[in-house]
CSV table of C-alpha atoms and ligand atoms in Angstrom, one decimal:
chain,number,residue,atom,x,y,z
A,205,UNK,CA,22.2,-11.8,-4.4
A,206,UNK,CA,19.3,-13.7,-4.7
A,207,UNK,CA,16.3,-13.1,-2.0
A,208,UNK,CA,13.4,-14.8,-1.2
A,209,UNK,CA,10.4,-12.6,0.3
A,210,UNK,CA,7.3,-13.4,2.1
A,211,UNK,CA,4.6,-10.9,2.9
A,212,UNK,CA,1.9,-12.0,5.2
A,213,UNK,CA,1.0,-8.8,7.0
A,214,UNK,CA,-2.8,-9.0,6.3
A,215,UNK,CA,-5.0,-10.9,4.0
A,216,UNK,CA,-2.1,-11.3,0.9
A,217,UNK,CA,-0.1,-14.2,0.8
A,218,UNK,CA,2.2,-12.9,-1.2
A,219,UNK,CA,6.1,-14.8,-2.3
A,220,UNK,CA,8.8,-13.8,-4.9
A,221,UNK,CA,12.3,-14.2,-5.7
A,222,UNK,CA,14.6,-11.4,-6.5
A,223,UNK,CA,17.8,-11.4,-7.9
A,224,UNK,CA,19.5,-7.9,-7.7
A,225,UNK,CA,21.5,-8.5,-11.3
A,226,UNK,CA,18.5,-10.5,-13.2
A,227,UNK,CA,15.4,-8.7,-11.1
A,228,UNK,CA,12.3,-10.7,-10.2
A,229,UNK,CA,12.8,-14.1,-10.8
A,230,UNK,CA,9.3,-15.5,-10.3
A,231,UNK,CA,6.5,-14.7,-8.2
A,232,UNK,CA,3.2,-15.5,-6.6
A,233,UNK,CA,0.3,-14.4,-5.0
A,234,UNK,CA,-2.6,-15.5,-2.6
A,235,UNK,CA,-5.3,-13.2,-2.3
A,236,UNK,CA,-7.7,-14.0,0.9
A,237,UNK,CA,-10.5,-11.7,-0.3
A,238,UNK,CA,-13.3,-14.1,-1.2
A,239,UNK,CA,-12.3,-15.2,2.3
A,240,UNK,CA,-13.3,-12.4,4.4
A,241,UNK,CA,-15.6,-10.8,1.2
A,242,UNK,CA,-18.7,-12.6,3.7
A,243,UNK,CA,-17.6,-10.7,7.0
A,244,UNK,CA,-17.1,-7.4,5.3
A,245,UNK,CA,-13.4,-7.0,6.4
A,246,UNK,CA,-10.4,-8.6,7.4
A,247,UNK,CA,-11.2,-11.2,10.6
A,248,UNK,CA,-7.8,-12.2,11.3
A,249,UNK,CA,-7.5,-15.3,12.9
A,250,UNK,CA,-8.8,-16.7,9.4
A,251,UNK,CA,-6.5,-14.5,8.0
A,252,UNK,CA,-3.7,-16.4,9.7
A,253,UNK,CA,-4.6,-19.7,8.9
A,254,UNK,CA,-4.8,-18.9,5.3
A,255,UNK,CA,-1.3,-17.7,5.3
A,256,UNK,CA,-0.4,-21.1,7.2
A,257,UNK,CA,-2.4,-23.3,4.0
A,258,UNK,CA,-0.9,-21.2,1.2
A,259,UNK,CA,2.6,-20.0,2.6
A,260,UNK,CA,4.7,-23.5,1.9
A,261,UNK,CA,2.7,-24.4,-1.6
A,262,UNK,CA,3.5,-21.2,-3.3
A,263,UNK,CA,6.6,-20.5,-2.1
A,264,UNK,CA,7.4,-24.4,-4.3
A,265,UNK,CA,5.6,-22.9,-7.0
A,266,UNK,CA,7.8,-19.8,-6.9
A,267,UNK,CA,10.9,-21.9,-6.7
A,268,UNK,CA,9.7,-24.2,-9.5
A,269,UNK,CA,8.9,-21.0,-11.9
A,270,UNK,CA,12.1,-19.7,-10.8
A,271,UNK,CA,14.1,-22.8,-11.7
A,272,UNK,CA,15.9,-21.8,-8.5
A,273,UNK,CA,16.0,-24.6,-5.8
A,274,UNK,CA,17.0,-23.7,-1.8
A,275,UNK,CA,20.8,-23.9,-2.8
A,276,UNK,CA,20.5,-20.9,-5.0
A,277,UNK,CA,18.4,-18.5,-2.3
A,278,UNK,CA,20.9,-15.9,-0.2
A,279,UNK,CA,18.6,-14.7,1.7
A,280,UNK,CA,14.9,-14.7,2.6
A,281,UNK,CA,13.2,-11.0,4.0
A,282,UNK,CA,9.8,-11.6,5.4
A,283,UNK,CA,7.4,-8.7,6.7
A,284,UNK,CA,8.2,-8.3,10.3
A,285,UNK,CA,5.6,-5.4,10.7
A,286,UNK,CA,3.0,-3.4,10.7
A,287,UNK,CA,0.5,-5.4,10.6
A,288,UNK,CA,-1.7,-8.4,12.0
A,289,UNK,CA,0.4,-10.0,14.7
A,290,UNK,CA,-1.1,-13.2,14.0
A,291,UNK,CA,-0.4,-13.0,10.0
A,292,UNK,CA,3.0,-11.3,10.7
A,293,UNK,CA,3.8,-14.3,13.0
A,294,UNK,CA,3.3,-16.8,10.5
A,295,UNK,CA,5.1,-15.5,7.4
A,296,UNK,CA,8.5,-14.6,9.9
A,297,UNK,CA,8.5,-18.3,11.8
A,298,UNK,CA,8.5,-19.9,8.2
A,299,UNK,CA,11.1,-17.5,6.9
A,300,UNK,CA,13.3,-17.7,9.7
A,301,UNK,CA,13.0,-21.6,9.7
A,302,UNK,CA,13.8,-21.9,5.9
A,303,UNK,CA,16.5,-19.4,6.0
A,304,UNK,CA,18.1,-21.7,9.4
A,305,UNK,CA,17.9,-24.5,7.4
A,306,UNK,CA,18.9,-23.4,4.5
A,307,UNK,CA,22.0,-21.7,6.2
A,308,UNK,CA,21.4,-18.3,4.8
A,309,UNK,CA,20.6,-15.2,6.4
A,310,UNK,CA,17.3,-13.9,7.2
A,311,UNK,CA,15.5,-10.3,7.8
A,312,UNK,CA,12.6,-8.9,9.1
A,313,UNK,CA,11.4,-5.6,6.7
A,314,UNK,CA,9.4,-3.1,7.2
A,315,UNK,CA,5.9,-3.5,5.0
A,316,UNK,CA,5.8,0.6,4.1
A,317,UNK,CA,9.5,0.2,3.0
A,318,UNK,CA,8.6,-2.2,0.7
A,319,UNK,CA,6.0,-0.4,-0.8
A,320,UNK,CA,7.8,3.1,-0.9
A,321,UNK,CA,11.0,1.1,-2.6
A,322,UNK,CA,9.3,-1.1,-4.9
A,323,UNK,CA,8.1,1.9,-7.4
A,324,UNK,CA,12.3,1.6,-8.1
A,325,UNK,CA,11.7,-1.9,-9.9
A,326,UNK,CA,10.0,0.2,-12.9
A,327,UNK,CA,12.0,1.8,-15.7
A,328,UNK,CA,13.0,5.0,-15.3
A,329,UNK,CA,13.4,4.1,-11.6
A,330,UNK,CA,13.4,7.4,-9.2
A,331,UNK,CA,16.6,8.2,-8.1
A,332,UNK,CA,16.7,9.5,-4.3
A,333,UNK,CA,15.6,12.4,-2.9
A,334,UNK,CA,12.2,11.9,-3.7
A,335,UNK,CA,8.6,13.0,-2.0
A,336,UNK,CA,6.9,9.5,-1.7
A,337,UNK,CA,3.2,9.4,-0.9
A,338,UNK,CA,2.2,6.3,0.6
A,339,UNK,CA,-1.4,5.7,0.7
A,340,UNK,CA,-2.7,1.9,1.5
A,341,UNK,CA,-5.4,0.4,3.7
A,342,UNK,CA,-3.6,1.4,6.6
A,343,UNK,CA,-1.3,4.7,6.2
A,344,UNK,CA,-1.5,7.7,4.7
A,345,UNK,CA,1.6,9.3,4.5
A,346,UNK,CA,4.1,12.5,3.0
A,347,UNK,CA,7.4,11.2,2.8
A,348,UNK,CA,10.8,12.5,2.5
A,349,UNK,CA,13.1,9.6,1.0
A,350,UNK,CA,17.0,10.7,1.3
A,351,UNK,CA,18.1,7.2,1.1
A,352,UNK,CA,17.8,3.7,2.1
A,353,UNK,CA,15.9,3.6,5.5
A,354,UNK,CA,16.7,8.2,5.2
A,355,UNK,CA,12.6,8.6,6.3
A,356,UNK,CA,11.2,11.5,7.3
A,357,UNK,CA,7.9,12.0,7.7
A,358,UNK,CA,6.6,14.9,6.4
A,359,UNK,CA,2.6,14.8,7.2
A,360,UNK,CA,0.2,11.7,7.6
A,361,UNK,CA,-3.6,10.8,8.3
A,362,UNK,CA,-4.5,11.8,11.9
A,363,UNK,CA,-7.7,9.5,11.4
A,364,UNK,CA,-8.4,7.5,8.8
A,365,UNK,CA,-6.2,6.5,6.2
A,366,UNK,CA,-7.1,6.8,2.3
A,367,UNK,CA,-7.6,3.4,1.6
A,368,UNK,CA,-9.5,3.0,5.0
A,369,UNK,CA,-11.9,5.8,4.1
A,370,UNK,CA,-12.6,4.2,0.6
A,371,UNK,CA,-13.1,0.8,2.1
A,372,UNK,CA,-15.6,2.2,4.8
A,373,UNK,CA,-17.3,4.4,2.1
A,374,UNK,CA,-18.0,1.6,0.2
A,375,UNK,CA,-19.5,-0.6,2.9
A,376,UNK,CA,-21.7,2.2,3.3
A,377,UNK,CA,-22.9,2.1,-0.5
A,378,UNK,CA,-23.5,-1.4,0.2
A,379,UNK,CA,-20.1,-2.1,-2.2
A,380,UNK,CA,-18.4,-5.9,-1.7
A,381,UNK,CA,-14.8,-5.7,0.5
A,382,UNK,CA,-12.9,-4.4,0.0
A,383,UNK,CA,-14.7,-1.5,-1.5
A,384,UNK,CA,-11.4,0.8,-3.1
A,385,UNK,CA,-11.4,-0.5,-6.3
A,386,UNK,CA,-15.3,-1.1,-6.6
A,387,UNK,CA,-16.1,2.6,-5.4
A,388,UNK,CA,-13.7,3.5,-8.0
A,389,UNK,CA,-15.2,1.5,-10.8
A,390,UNK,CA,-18.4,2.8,-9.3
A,391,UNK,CA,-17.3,6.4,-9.5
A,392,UNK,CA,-16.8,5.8,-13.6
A,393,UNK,CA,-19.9,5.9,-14.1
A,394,UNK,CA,-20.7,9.2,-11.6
A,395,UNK,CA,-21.5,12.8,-12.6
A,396,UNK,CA,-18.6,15.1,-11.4
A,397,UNK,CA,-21.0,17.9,-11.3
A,398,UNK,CA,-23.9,16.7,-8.5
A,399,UNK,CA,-22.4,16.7,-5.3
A,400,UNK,CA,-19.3,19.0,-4.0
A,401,UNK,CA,-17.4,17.2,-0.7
A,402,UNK,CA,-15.1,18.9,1.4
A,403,UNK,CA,-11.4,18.3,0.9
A,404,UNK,CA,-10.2,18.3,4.4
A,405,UNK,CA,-7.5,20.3,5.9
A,406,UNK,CA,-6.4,21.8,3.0
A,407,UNK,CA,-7.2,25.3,4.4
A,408,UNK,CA,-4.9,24.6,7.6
A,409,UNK,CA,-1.0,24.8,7.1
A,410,UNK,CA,0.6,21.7,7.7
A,411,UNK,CA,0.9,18.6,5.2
A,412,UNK,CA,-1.4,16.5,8.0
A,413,UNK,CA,-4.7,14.8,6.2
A,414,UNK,CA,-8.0,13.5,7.7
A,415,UNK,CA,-10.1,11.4,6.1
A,416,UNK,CA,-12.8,10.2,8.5
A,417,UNK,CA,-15.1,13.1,8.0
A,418,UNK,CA,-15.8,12.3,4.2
A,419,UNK,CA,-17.3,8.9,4.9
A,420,UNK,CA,-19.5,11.0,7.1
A,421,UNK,CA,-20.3,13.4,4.2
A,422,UNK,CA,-21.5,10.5,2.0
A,423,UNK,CA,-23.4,9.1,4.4
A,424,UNK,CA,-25.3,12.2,4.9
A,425,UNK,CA,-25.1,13.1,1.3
A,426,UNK,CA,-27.0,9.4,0.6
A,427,UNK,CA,-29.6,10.0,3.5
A,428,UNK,CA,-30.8,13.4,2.0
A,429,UNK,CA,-31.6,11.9,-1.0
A,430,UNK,CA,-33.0,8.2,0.1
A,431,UNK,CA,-36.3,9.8,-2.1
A,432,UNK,CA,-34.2,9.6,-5.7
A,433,UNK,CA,-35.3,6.8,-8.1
A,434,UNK,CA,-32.5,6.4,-9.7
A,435,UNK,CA,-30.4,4.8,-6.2
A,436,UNK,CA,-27.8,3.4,-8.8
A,437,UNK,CA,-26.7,7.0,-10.3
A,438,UNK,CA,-26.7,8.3,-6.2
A,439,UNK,CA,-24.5,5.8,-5.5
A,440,UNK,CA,-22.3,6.4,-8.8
A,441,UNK,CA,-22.8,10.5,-8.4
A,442,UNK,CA,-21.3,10.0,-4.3
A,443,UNK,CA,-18.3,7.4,-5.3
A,444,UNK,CA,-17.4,10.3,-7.7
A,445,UNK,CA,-17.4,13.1,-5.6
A,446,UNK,CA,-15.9,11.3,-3.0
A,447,UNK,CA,-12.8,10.3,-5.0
A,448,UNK,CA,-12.5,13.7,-6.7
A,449,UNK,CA,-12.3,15.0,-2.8
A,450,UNK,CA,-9.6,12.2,-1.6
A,451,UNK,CA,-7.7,12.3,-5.0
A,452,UNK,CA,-7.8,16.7,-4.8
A,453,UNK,CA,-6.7,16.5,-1.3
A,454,UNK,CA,-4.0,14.2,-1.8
A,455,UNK,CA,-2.7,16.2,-5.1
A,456,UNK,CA,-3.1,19.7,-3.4
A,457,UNK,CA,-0.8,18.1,-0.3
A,458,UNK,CA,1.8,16.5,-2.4
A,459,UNK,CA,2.0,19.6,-3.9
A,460,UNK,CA,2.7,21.7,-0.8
A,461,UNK,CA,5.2,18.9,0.7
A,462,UNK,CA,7.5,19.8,-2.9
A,463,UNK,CA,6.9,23.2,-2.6
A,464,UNK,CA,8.3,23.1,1.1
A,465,UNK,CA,10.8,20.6,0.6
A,466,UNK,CA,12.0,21.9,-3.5
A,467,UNK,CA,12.5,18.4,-4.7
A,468,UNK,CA,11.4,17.4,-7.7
A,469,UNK,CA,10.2,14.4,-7.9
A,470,UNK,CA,6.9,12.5,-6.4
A,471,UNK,CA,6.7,8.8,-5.8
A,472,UNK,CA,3.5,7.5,-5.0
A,473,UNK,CA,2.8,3.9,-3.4
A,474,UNK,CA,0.5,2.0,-1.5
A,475,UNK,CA,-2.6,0.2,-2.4
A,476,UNK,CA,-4.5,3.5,-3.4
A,477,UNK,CA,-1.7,4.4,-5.6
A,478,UNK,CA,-3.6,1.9,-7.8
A,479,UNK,CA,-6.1,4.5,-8.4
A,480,UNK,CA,-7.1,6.2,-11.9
A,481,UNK,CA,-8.3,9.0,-10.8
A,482,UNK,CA,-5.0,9.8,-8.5
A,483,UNK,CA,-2.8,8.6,-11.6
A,484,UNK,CA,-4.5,11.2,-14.0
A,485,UNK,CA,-4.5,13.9,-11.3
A,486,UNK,CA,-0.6,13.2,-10.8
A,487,UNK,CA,-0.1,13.2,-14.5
A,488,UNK,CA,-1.9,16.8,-14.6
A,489,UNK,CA,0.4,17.5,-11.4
A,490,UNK,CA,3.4,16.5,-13.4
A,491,UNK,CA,2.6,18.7,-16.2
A,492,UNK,CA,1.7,21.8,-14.2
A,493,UNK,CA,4.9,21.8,-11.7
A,494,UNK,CA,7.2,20.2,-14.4
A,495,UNK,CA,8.0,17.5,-11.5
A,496,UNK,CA,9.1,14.4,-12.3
A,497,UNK,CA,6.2,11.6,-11.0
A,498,UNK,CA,6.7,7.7,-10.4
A,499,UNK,CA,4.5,5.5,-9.5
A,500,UNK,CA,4.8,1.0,-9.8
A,501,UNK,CA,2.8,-0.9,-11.8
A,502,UNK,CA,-1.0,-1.6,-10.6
A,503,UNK,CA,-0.4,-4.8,-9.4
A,504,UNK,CA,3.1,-3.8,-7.6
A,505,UNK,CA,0.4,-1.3,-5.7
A,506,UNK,CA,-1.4,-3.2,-3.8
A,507,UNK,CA,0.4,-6.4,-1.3
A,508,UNK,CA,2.9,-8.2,-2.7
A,509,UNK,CA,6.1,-10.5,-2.1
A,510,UNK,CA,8.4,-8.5,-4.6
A,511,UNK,CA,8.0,-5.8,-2.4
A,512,UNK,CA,9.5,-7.7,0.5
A,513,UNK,CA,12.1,-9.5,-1.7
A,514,UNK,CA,13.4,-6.2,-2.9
A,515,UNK,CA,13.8,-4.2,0.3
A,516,UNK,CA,15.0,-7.5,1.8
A,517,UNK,CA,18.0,-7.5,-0.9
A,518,UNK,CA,19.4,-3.8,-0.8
A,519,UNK,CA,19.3,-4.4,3.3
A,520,UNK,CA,20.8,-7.8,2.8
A,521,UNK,CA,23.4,-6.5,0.4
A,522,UNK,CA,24.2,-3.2,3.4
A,523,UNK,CA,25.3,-6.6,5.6
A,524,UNK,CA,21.8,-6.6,8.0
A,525,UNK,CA,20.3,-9.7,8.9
A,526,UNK,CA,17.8,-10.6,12.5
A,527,UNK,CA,19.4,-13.8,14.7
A,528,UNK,CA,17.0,-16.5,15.2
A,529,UNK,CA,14.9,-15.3,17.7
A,530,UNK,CA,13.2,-13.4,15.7
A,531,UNK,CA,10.2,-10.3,16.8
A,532,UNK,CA,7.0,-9.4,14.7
A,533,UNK,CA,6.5,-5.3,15.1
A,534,UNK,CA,2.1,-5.1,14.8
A,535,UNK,CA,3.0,-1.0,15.2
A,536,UNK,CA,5.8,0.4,13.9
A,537,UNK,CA,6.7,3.6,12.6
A,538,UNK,CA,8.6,3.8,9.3
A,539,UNK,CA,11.0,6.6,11.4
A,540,UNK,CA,11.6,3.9,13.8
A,541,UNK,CA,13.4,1.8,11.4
A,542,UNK,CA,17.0,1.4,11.6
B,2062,KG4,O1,-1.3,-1.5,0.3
B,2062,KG4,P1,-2.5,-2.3,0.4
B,2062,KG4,O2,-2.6,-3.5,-0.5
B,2062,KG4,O3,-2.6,-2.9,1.8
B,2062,KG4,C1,-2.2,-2.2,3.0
B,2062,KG4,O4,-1.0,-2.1,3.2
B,2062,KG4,O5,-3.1,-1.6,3.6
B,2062,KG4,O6,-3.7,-1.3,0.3
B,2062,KG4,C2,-5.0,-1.8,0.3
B,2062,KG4,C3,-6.0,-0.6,0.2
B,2062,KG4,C4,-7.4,-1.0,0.5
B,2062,KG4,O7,-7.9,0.0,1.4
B,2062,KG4,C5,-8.0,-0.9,-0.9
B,2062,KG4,O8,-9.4,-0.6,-0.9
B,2062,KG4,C6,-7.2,0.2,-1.5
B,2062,KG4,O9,-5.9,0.0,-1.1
B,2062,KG4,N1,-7.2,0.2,-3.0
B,2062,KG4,C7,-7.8,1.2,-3.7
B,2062,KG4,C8,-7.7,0.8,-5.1
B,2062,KG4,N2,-7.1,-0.4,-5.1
B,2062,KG4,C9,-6.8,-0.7,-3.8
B,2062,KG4,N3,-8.4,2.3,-3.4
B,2062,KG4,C10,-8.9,3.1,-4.4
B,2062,KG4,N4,-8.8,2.8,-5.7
B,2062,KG4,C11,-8.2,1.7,-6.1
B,2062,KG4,N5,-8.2,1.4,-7.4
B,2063,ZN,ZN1,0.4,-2.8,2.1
């Protein structure tokens, strides 16, 4: 089966093709950062008429790297949620549209599904049950993954969620959006020693996180010391301690969730999955639990259409498909799924 998927959730146009016998055909991606870089965040009615420019002209370009024309597509599975309604809205009328036309079926997929499946793309694959953590812009969560849409969740972010905290920490070092991956390069260059920050909840039981507070310890943190010359190592010496706290946090949770659940093996997801500092602090994990850990390839981290194509296909495949009038879901909890 061969699916076409379109992710337009927030400020990724993303579109691949996915064949479940020869994998990812060909794929493409639209990133809308440079666009909202001047506002500081995501302003979403710009965010929807990006997705409206880019959606038809690189969903050609993926059919023309593909060598696949409309005759060849089974399916197409578009985002139908969480996310900006506006951007949801303009990804789901296209795919519905195409797939009507192109007499195939269509279906709406849930964005964190995507994310938590996609890690199964890489070789060795993780073979269900696994722990998933999914940590992006928006969620921060402990999963336990039985099966195709088997969710449970275990523990999430009552407040911020990881990517979220690294974005608004950022901002607050005066770091471009979206500030992840910058407060991370940042952090390279920090001393581990300097500053100690809290890892939160982590002394409670419970596999619950919050976030909010740290951005609030670096702000304070960068006030007390607004006398340093040296403003560059501050911020570097802050962006460190900050990720050591997120990245310990998340470790010493996942750790807890496969204590209390005895699986054995951790997938993580999510745009902060990207993250060095998490990756060598899994790898540590791995060899002090002898767990098995997964994780998908950096740029299969962050937005993307293979995501949507894949999770489309193995729901295609179980028969599922949305008739035409179709729904966008803004909020929608992966344990609300089937
Ligand atoms: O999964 P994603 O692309 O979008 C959502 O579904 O939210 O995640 C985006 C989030 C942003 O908050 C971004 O700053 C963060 O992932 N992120 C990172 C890194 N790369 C992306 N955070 C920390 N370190 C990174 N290397
Ligand atoms: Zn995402």
């Amino acid at each position: 089966m061969n699916v076409l998927g379109i992710e337009t959730s927030c400020d990724e146009t993303g579109i691949a093709l996915y064949d479940n016998d020869k994998g990812v055909l060909a794929e493409a991606l639209y990133s809308q950062i440079a666009t909202h870089a001047e506002y500081g965040g995501v302003v979403p009615e710009l965010a929807s008429r990006d997705h409206i420019r880019k959606l038809s002209p690189l969903i050609t370009q993926v059919l023309k790297d593909s060598g696949c024309t409309p005759v060849d597509i089974d399916g197409v599975a578009y985002t139908q949620g969480p996310g900006l309604v506006g951007a949801l809205l303009t990804g789901a009328a296209l795919a519905r549209s195409l797939a009507w036309s192109w007499d195939v079926p269509a279906l709406g997929v849930h964005h964190m599904e995507g994310h938590l499946l996609v890690p199964m793309l890489e070789d060795p694959a993780p073979e269900f049950p696994f722990i998933s953590l999914l940590v992006s812009g928006g969620h921060t969560q402990l999963i336990q993954v039985d099966g195709l849409g088997k969710y449970q969740i275990l523990g999430e972010s009552v407040d911020d969620a990881a990517g979220e905290a690294f974005d608004k920490t950022a901002k607050l070092l005066g770091l471009d959006y979206p500030g992840g991956p910058a407060l991370s390069a940042l952090a390279r260059q920090g001393n581990p020693e300097r500053f100690t920050f809290p890892r939160p909840m982590t002394k409670r039981p419970g596999l619950d996180f919050s976030f909010s507070g740290l951005k609030t310890f670096a702000l304070t943190t960068w006030q007390q010391h607004q006398d340093d010359n040296d403003r560059e190592q501050l911020k570097a010496d802050i962006a460190k301690a900050f990720e050591i706290a997120v990245v310990e946090t998340l470790l010493f949770k996942c750790k807890r969730a496969l204590k209390q659940t005895g699986l054995k093996r951790l997938v993580i997801a999510g745009g902060v999955s990207a993250n060095q500092g998490l990756r060598d602090g899994l790898t540590r994990l791995q060899n002090e639990l002898g767990i098995e850990v997964f994780s998908p390839r950096p740029a299969r981290c962050t937005d993307n259409g293979i995501m949507i194509a894949y999770a489309g296909c193995l729901r295609l495949q179980r028969g599922e498909s949305n008739d035409l009038n179709f729904q966008v879901r803004p909020r929608w909890s992966l344990e609300n799924i089937n």
